[in-house]
């Protein structure tokens, strides 16, 4: 019985059987078809036995291996490699069913392919996770059949594997050098006009055409008998904190990911840019409690610490406690810092409840509140209203959209910077704001 356990009869055998049954039925009207039908049964049986023998004789005729990455990048396409080796002396036809993790909810995964005799083939497919956590694979099932395709033999490999899904570390490669790359404009990064210069002195150098005349060092000029200028650089080692609201307002979905996941991905990228700019990157998350704290530092292991902390950030569906956040910042972040706060306000009333705490934080730090446009309202706002119900829907949608802009103005009144963005533009807009603040020397 063990020999027949991997045996699977292919649809072609049943199609042939149905054809023979039809011949027997027609033989009642055309007697000549009865002999043809009997001969067809014999031929089908012989072909079935022959196909069984050539597919099942021998061991390890098919070898397969699933090659998984060490970790998945959340929200990105991740490549899965399948290496298939055909040890048969003839071409083999394969149906590959990989038991992919249940999070993807794919019930019809199947790859069909053919491999030449005694050859190896690499097959790739992509998976795009939309939530962080552990992704468990099952068996890799390979069904092999000959050119007759009457029977197939199942080969099973890779009995289970687990891959953790981390925040989108693939974005790091995309944005890593964009702040100094001349092609950064192609990715949406803006050139920021520098208003004056920061006061961190770097060196005295020879004057060249185009240098700011206001930076001429007259003492050095008199001593060297040629024009010398002071050269300044952006201030370094400034603490930059990314603060993520993981309350229920951040669970809103957009293109498969939640707002929380977009904020996490943006935090990973901006932290890398901050470290590349020689500043200190830190982070924390908050809701009812303050968690996932990484103190702003500039060290070689900082990105790994931030990545591991972001992996564990999960919403708790509670109302976020901004008073507790303010108390924690007051006690633990004593140096003036740039605070990038990822949260979401849908109404002006929602902002007014938390405004006293935001104003208190902004007294000691440079606060940038980052919240999201409700892109679901765009279709209601842009479509032409033809019924009374559509008019009501459009007016309400426009009211909510207008209220988002009012929130920006309300924050501006109290000297609080803000970014109102769509989820897909969150990373770019955050980097632009950071570079603007650095260029203007606001911190």
GROMACS .gro file of C-alpha atoms in nm, residues 92-432:
model
  341
   92UNK     CA    1   0.899   1.523  -1.688
   93UNK     CA    2   0.591   1.739  -1.642
   94UNK     CA    3   0.540   1.894  -1.301
   95UNK     CA    4   0.263   2.041  -1.094
   96UNK     CA    5   0.408   2.217  -0.791
   97UNK     CA    6   0.189   2.294  -0.492
   98UNK     CA    7   0.370   2.481  -0.218
   99UNK     CA    8   0.186   2.504   0.114
  100UNK     CA    9   0.238   2.877   0.168
  101UNK     CA   10   0.156   3.045   0.502
  102UNK     CA   11  -0.208   3.083   0.598
  103UNK     CA   12  -0.175   3.463   0.626
  104UNK     CA   13  -0.187   3.488   0.246
  105UNK     CA   14  -0.515   3.293   0.223
  106UNK     CA   15  -0.422   3.150  -0.118
  107UNK     CA   16  -0.617   2.829  -0.179
  108UNK     CA   17  -0.531   2.765  -0.544
  109UNK     CA   18  -0.152   2.797  -0.553
  110UNK     CA   19  -0.016   2.582  -0.837
  111UNK     CA   20   0.281   2.607  -1.073
  112UNK     CA   21   0.296   2.397  -1.390
  113UNK     CA   22   0.628   2.340  -1.567
  114UNK     CA   23   0.840   2.085  -1.753
  115UNK     CA   24   1.204   1.982  -1.706
  116UNK     CA   25   1.433   1.818  -1.961
  117UNK     CA   26   1.591   1.480  -1.874
  118UNK     CA   27   1.860   1.493  -1.606
  119UNK     CA   28   1.843   1.871  -1.579
  120UNK     CA   29   1.794   2.115  -1.293
  121UNK     CA   30   1.556   2.408  -1.309
  122UNK     CA   31   1.506   2.709  -1.084
  123UNK     CA   32   1.151   2.842  -1.046
  124UNK     CA   33   1.066   3.165  -0.868
  125UNK     CA   34   0.747   3.311  -0.730
  126UNK     CA   35   0.669   3.615  -0.517
  127UNK     CA   36   0.490   3.666  -0.187
  128UNK     CA   37   0.383   4.006  -0.054
  129UNK     CA   38   0.308   3.996   0.321
  130UNK     CA   39   0.084   4.265   0.467
  131UNK     CA   40   0.142   4.211   0.837
  132UNK     CA   41   0.443   4.150   1.059
  133UNK     CA   42   0.497   3.826   1.248
  134UNK     CA   43   0.589   3.462   1.187
  135UNK     CA   44   0.498   3.299   0.854
  136UNK     CA   45   0.496   2.917   0.861
  137UNK     CA   46   0.534   2.715   0.541
  138UNK     CA   47   0.410   2.359   0.505
  139UNK     CA   48   0.526   2.090   0.262
  140UNK     CA   49   0.657   2.146  -0.087
  141UNK     CA   50   0.459   1.899  -0.302
  142UNK     CA   51   0.582   1.810  -0.652
  143UNK     CA   52   0.359   1.595  -0.876
  144UNK     CA   53   0.558   1.435  -1.160
  145UNK     CA   54   0.408   1.276  -1.471
  146UNK     CA   55   0.535   1.156  -1.809
  147UNK     CA   56   0.421   1.271  -2.152
  148UNK     CA   57   0.123   1.031  -2.126
  149UNK     CA   58  -0.008   1.226  -1.823
  150UNK     CA   59  -0.229   0.941  -1.704
  151UNK     CA   60  -0.075   0.906  -1.357
  152UNK     CA   61   0.149   1.124  -1.144
  153UNK     CA   62   0.371   1.058  -0.845
  154UNK     CA   63   0.382   1.293  -0.552
  155UNK     CA   64   0.718   1.390  -0.403
  156UNK     CA   65   0.719   1.582  -0.075
  157UNK     CA   66   1.003   1.803   0.045
  158UNK     CA   67   1.083   2.072   0.306
  159UNK     CA   68   0.853   1.961   0.586
  160UNK     CA   69   0.776   2.302   0.735
  161UNK     CA   70   0.973   2.624   0.769
  162UNK     CA   71   0.924   2.960   0.940
  163UNK     CA   72   1.019   3.306   0.811
  164UNK     CA   73   0.972   3.618   1.027
  165UNK     CA   74   0.829   3.926   0.855
  166UNK     CA   75   1.000   4.252   0.952
  167UNK     CA   76   0.918   4.613   0.864
  168UNK     CA   77   1.001   4.707   0.506
  169UNK     CA   78   1.382   4.689   0.515
  170UNK     CA   79   1.383   4.678   0.132
  171UNK     CA   80   1.294   5.046   0.133
  172UNK     CA   81   1.631   5.113   0.297
  173UNK     CA   82   1.814   5.024  -0.023
  174UNK     CA   83   1.586   5.259  -0.217
  175UNK     CA   84   1.619   5.559   0.013
  176UNK     CA   85   1.959   5.498   0.174
  177UNK     CA   86   2.159   5.750  -0.030
  178UNK     CA   87   1.884   5.962  -0.183
  179UNK     CA   88   1.958   6.259   0.043
  180UNK     CA   89   2.297   6.299  -0.127
  181UNK     CA   90   2.221   6.137  -0.464
  182UNK     CA   91   2.181   6.368  -0.761
  183UNK     CA   92   1.895   6.151  -0.890
  184UNK     CA   93   1.694   6.189  -0.569
  185UNK     CA   94   1.438   6.413  -0.741
  186UNK     CA   95   1.321   6.114  -0.945
  187UNK     CA   96   1.202   5.951  -0.622
  188UNK     CA   97   1.014   6.257  -0.496
  189UNK     CA   98   1.280   6.408  -0.270
  190UNK     CA   99   1.289   6.786  -0.300
  191UNK     CA  100   1.582   7.021  -0.317
  192UNK     CA  101   1.562   7.254  -0.018
  193UNK     CA  102   1.700   7.605  -0.053
  194UNK     CA  103   1.927   7.678   0.240
  195UNK     CA  104   1.839   7.993   0.429
  196UNK     CA  105   2.177   8.108   0.559
  197UNK     CA  106   2.390   7.841   0.723
  198UNK     CA  107   2.423   7.665   1.053
  199UNK     CA  108   2.682   7.783   1.302
  200UNK     CA  109   2.886   7.465   1.340
  201UNK     CA  110   3.232   7.561   1.214
  202UNK     CA  111   3.421   7.306   1.004
  203UNK     CA  112   3.735   7.467   0.852
  204UNK     CA  113   3.893   7.769   0.685
  205UNK     CA  114   3.951   7.725   0.312
  206UNK     CA  115   4.059   7.922   0.006
  207UNK     CA  116   3.790   8.137  -0.151
  208UNK     CA  117   3.648   8.005  -0.479
  209UNK     CA  118   3.400   8.172  -0.709
  210UNK     CA  119   3.049   8.124  -0.570
  211UNK     CA  120   3.137   8.120  -0.199
  212UNK     CA  121   2.928   8.347   0.024
  213UNK     CA  122   3.118   8.675   0.068
  214UNK     CA  123   2.972   8.708   0.418
  215UNK     CA  124   3.182   8.410   0.530
  216UNK     CA  125   3.518   8.574   0.447
  217UNK     CA  126   3.760   8.539   0.737
  218UNK     CA  127   3.944   8.871   0.731
  219UNK     CA  128   4.210   8.775   0.983
  220UNK     CA  129   4.308   8.465   0.787
  221UNK     CA  130   4.290   8.666   0.464
  222UNK     CA  131   4.533   8.928   0.598
  223UNK     CA  132   4.767   8.658   0.727
  224UNK     CA  133   4.775   8.456   0.403
  225UNK     CA  134   4.745   8.759   0.173
  226UNK     CA  135   4.463   8.588  -0.019
  227UNK     CA  136   4.092   8.553   0.034
  228UNK     CA  137   4.000   8.287   0.292
  229UNK     CA  138   3.648   8.187   0.394
  230UNK     CA  139   3.496   8.002   0.687
  231UNK     CA  140   3.327   7.677   0.595
  232UNK     CA  141   3.032   7.559   0.801
  233UNK     CA  142   2.851   7.227   0.814
  234UNK     CA  143   2.517   7.098   0.926
  235UNK     CA  144   2.503   7.045   1.298
  236UNK     CA  145   2.556   6.681   1.385
  237UNK     CA  146   2.460   6.443   1.663
  238UNK     CA  147   2.115   6.597   1.709
  239UNK     CA  148   1.859   6.355   1.858
  240UNK     CA  149   1.573   6.257   1.626
  241UNK     CA  150   1.288   6.053   1.776
  242UNK     CA  151   1.018   5.871   1.583
  243UNK     CA  152   0.710   5.829   1.804
  244UNK     CA  153   0.444   5.589   1.680
  245UNK     CA  154   0.086   5.600   1.798
  246UNK     CA  155  -0.031   5.238   1.809
  247UNK     CA  156  -0.385   5.311   1.927
  248UNK     CA  157  -0.695   5.205   1.741
  249UNK     CA  158  -0.689   5.511   1.509
  250UNK     CA  159  -0.382   5.360   1.340
  251UNK     CA  160  -0.550   5.032   1.250
  252UNK     CA  161  -0.726   5.184   0.948
  253UNK     CA  162  -0.635   4.975   0.637
  254UNK     CA  163  -0.495   5.109   0.310
  255UNK     CA  164  -0.388   4.885   0.018
  256UNK     CA  165  -0.355   4.581   0.242
  257UNK     CA  166  -0.143   4.750   0.510
  258UNK     CA  167  -0.261   4.937   0.818
  259UNK     CA  168  -0.160   5.297   0.888
  260UNK     CA  169   0.049   5.155   1.173
  261UNK     CA  170   0.253   4.947   0.928
  262UNK     CA  171   0.308   5.248   0.702
  263UNK     CA  172   0.431   5.444   1.005
  264UNK     CA  173   0.662   5.157   1.104
  265UNK     CA  174   0.809   5.132   0.753
  266UNK     CA  175   0.863   5.509   0.742
  267UNK     CA  176   1.029   5.502   1.086
  268UNK     CA  177   1.278   5.240   0.969
  269UNK     CA  178   1.374   5.444   0.662
  270UNK     CA  179   1.393   5.784   0.834
  271UNK     CA  180   1.606   5.634   1.113
  272UNK     CA  181   1.854   5.512   0.854
  273UNK     CA  182   1.861   5.854   0.683
  274UNK     CA  183   1.912   6.023   1.022
  275UNK     CA  184   2.213   5.803   1.099
  276UNK     CA  185   2.357   5.867   0.752
  277UNK     CA  186   2.330   6.240   0.826
  278UNK     CA  187   2.535   6.182   1.144
  279UNK     CA  188   2.243   6.248   1.379
  280UNK     CA  189   2.113   6.027   1.660
  281UNK     CA  190   1.808   5.811   1.582
  282UNK     CA  191   1.566   5.684   1.845
  283UNK     CA  192   1.206   5.569   1.870
  284UNK     CA  193   0.921   5.468   2.097
  285UNK     CA  194   0.558   5.366   2.062
  286UNK     CA  195   0.264   5.458   2.281
  287UNK     CA  196  -0.099   5.388   2.347
  288UNK     CA  197  -0.208   5.317   2.705
  289UNK     CA  198   0.159   5.254   2.787
  290UNK     CA  199   0.496   5.367   2.654
  291UNK     CA  200   0.676   5.073   2.492
  292UNK     CA  201   0.944   4.974   2.238
  293UNK     CA  202   1.181   5.245   2.359
  294UNK     CA  203   1.514   5.287   2.178
  295UNK     CA  204   1.717   5.579   2.313
  296UNK     CA  205   1.852   5.810   2.042
  297UNK     CA  206   2.212   5.712   1.978
  298UNK     CA  207   2.452   5.696   1.687
  299UNK     CA  208   2.619   5.356   1.701
  300UNK     CA  209   2.674   5.067   1.464
  301UNK     CA  210   2.404   4.850   1.623
  302UNK     CA  211   2.136   5.122   1.633
  303UNK     CA  212   1.955   5.019   1.314
  304UNK     CA  213   1.935   4.657   1.430
  305UNK     CA  214   1.791   4.769   1.766
  306UNK     CA  215   1.531   4.983   1.589
  307UNK     CA  216   1.443   4.702   1.347
  308UNK     CA  217   1.392   4.452   1.629
  309UNK     CA  218   1.179   4.699   1.825
  310UNK     CA  219   0.961   4.780   1.522
  311UNK     CA  220   0.905   4.407   1.464
  312UNK     CA  221   0.716   4.385   1.793
  313UNK     CA  222   0.497   4.696   1.759
  314UNK     CA  223   0.131   4.593   1.755
  315UNK     CA  224  -0.186   4.791   1.807
  316UNK     CA  225  -0.381   4.732   2.127
  317UNK     CA  226  -0.704   4.900   2.002
  318UNK     CA  227  -0.709   5.140   2.300
  319UNK     CA  228  -0.747   5.516   2.310
  320UNK     CA  229  -0.396   5.663   2.303
  321UNK     CA  230  -0.288   5.839   2.623
  322UNK     CA  231  -0.108   6.159   2.516
  323UNK     CA  232  -0.074   6.274   2.878
  324UNK     CA  233   0.135   5.967   2.959
  325UNK     CA  234   0.342   6.031   2.646
  326UNK     CA  235   0.410   6.389   2.753
  327UNK     CA  236   0.515   6.275   3.101
  328UNK     CA  237   0.755   6.019   2.958
  329UNK     CA  238   0.911   6.269   2.716
  330UNK     CA  239   0.947   6.527   2.996
  331UNK     CA  240   1.133   6.279   3.217
  332UNK     CA  241   1.349   6.094   2.966
  333UNK     CA  242   1.417   6.320   2.666
  334UNK     CA  243   1.597   6.610   2.832
  335UNK     CA  244   1.792   6.739   2.530
  336UNK     CA  245   1.602   6.942   2.268
  337UNK     CA  246   1.511   6.694   1.996
  338UNK     CA  247   1.322   6.664   1.671
  339UNK     CA  248   1.013   6.454   1.741
  340UNK     CA  249   0.836   6.294   1.445
  341UNK     CA  250   0.498   6.181   1.580
  342UNK     CA  251   0.298   5.939   1.364
  343UNK     CA  252  -0.069   5.952   1.458
  344UNK     CA  253  -0.405   6.027   1.299
  345UNK     CA  254  -0.675   6.287   1.364
  346UNK     CA  255  -1.003   6.262   1.177
  347UNK     CA  256  -1.175   6.565   1.333
  348UNK     CA  257  -1.082   6.898   1.487
  349UNK     CA  258  -1.246   6.789   1.813
  350UNK     CA  259  -1.014   6.488   1.821
  351UNK     CA  260  -0.716   6.722   1.791
  352UNK     CA  261  -0.844   6.967   2.055
  353UNK     CA  262  -0.858   6.689   2.316
  354UNK     CA  263  -0.486   6.624   2.272
  355UNK     CA  264  -0.371   6.977   2.182
  356UNK     CA  265  -0.264   7.077   2.538
  357UNK     CA  266  -0.017   6.787   2.548
  358UNK     CA  267   0.114   6.859   2.197
  359UNK     CA  268   0.169   7.225   2.291
  360UNK     CA  269   0.353   7.119   2.606
  361UNK     CA  270   0.582   6.886   2.407
  362UNK     CA  271   0.646   7.161   2.148
  363UNK     CA  272   0.773   7.398   2.421
  364UNK     CA  273   1.082   7.185   2.477
  365UNK     CA  274   1.122   7.009   2.142
  366UNK     CA  275   1.067   7.061   1.771
  367UNK     CA  276   0.747   6.864   1.716
  368UNK     CA  277   0.625   6.742   1.376
  369UNK     CA  278   0.281   6.579   1.382
  370UNK     CA  279   0.236   6.339   1.091
  371UNK     CA  280  -0.118   6.230   1.008
  372UNK     CA  281  -0.302   6.092   0.709
  373UNK     CA  282  -0.543   6.203   0.440
  374UNK     CA  283  -0.853   5.990   0.414
  375UNK     CA  284  -0.806   5.873   0.055
  376UNK     CA  285  -1.137   5.686   0.061
  377UNK     CA  286  -1.313   6.023   0.046
  378UNK     CA  287  -1.156   6.120  -0.287
  379UNK     CA  288  -1.399   5.916  -0.495
  380UNK     CA  289  -1.697   6.074  -0.315
  381UNK     CA  290  -1.558   6.425  -0.356
  382UNK     CA  291  -1.467   6.394  -0.725
  383UNK     CA  292  -1.775   6.209  -0.853
  384UNK     CA  293  -2.076   6.402  -0.982
  385UNK     CA  294  -2.371   6.392  -0.743
  386UNK     CA  295  -2.695   6.295  -0.919
  387UNK     CA  296  -2.923   6.196  -0.630
  388UNK     CA  297  -3.007   6.354  -0.296
  389UNK     CA  298  -2.821   6.075  -0.114
  390UNK     CA  299  -2.508   6.135  -0.327
  391UNK     CA  300  -2.528   6.508  -0.250
  392UNK     CA  301  -2.537   6.433   0.123
  393UNK     CA  302  -2.244   6.192   0.091
  394UNK     CA  303  -2.039   6.441  -0.110
  395UNK     CA  304  -2.102   6.728   0.133
  396UNK     CA  305  -2.003   6.514   0.434
  397UNK     CA  306  -1.690   6.391   0.253
  398UNK     CA  307  -1.588   6.749   0.169
  399UNK     CA  308  -1.649   6.849   0.532
  400UNK     CA  309  -1.412   6.579   0.659
  401UNK     CA  310  -1.151   6.670   0.396
  402UNK     CA  311  -1.174   7.039   0.490
  403UNK     CA  312  -1.143   6.952   0.859
  404UNK     CA  313  -0.809   6.781   0.790
  405UNK     CA  314  -0.678   7.111   0.649
  406UNK     CA  315  -0.816   7.296   0.951
  407UNK     CA  316  -0.611   7.064   1.175
  408UNK     CA  317  -0.295   7.168   0.988
  409UNK     CA  318  -0.376   7.537   1.043
  410UNK     CA  319  -0.460   7.481   1.409
  411UNK     CA  320  -0.125   7.314   1.472
  412UNK     CA  321   0.055   7.591   1.284
  413UNK     CA  322  -0.099   7.854   1.517
  414UNK     CA  323   0.095   7.704   1.808
  415UNK     CA  324   0.425   7.660   1.623
  416UNK     CA  325   0.376   7.286   1.570
  417UNK     CA  326   0.488   7.156   1.232
  418UNK     CA  327   0.272   6.899   1.055
  419UNK     CA  328   0.266   6.666   0.757
  420UNK     CA  329  -0.070   6.577   0.604
  421UNK     CA  330   0.005   6.297   0.361
  422UNK     CA  331  -0.127   5.985   0.193
  423UNK     CA  332   0.002   5.650   0.321
  424UNK     CA  333   0.197   5.572   0.004
  425UNK     CA  334   0.379   5.910   0.019
  426UNK     CA  335   0.447   5.896   0.392
  427UNK     CA  336   0.815   5.797   0.371
  428UNK     CA  337   0.907   6.053   0.105
  429UNK     CA  338   0.721   6.338   0.279
  430UNK     CA  339   0.882   6.256   0.614
  431UNK     CA  340   1.233   6.253   0.465
  432UNK     CA  341   1.162   6.584   0.289
   0.00000   0.00000   0.00000
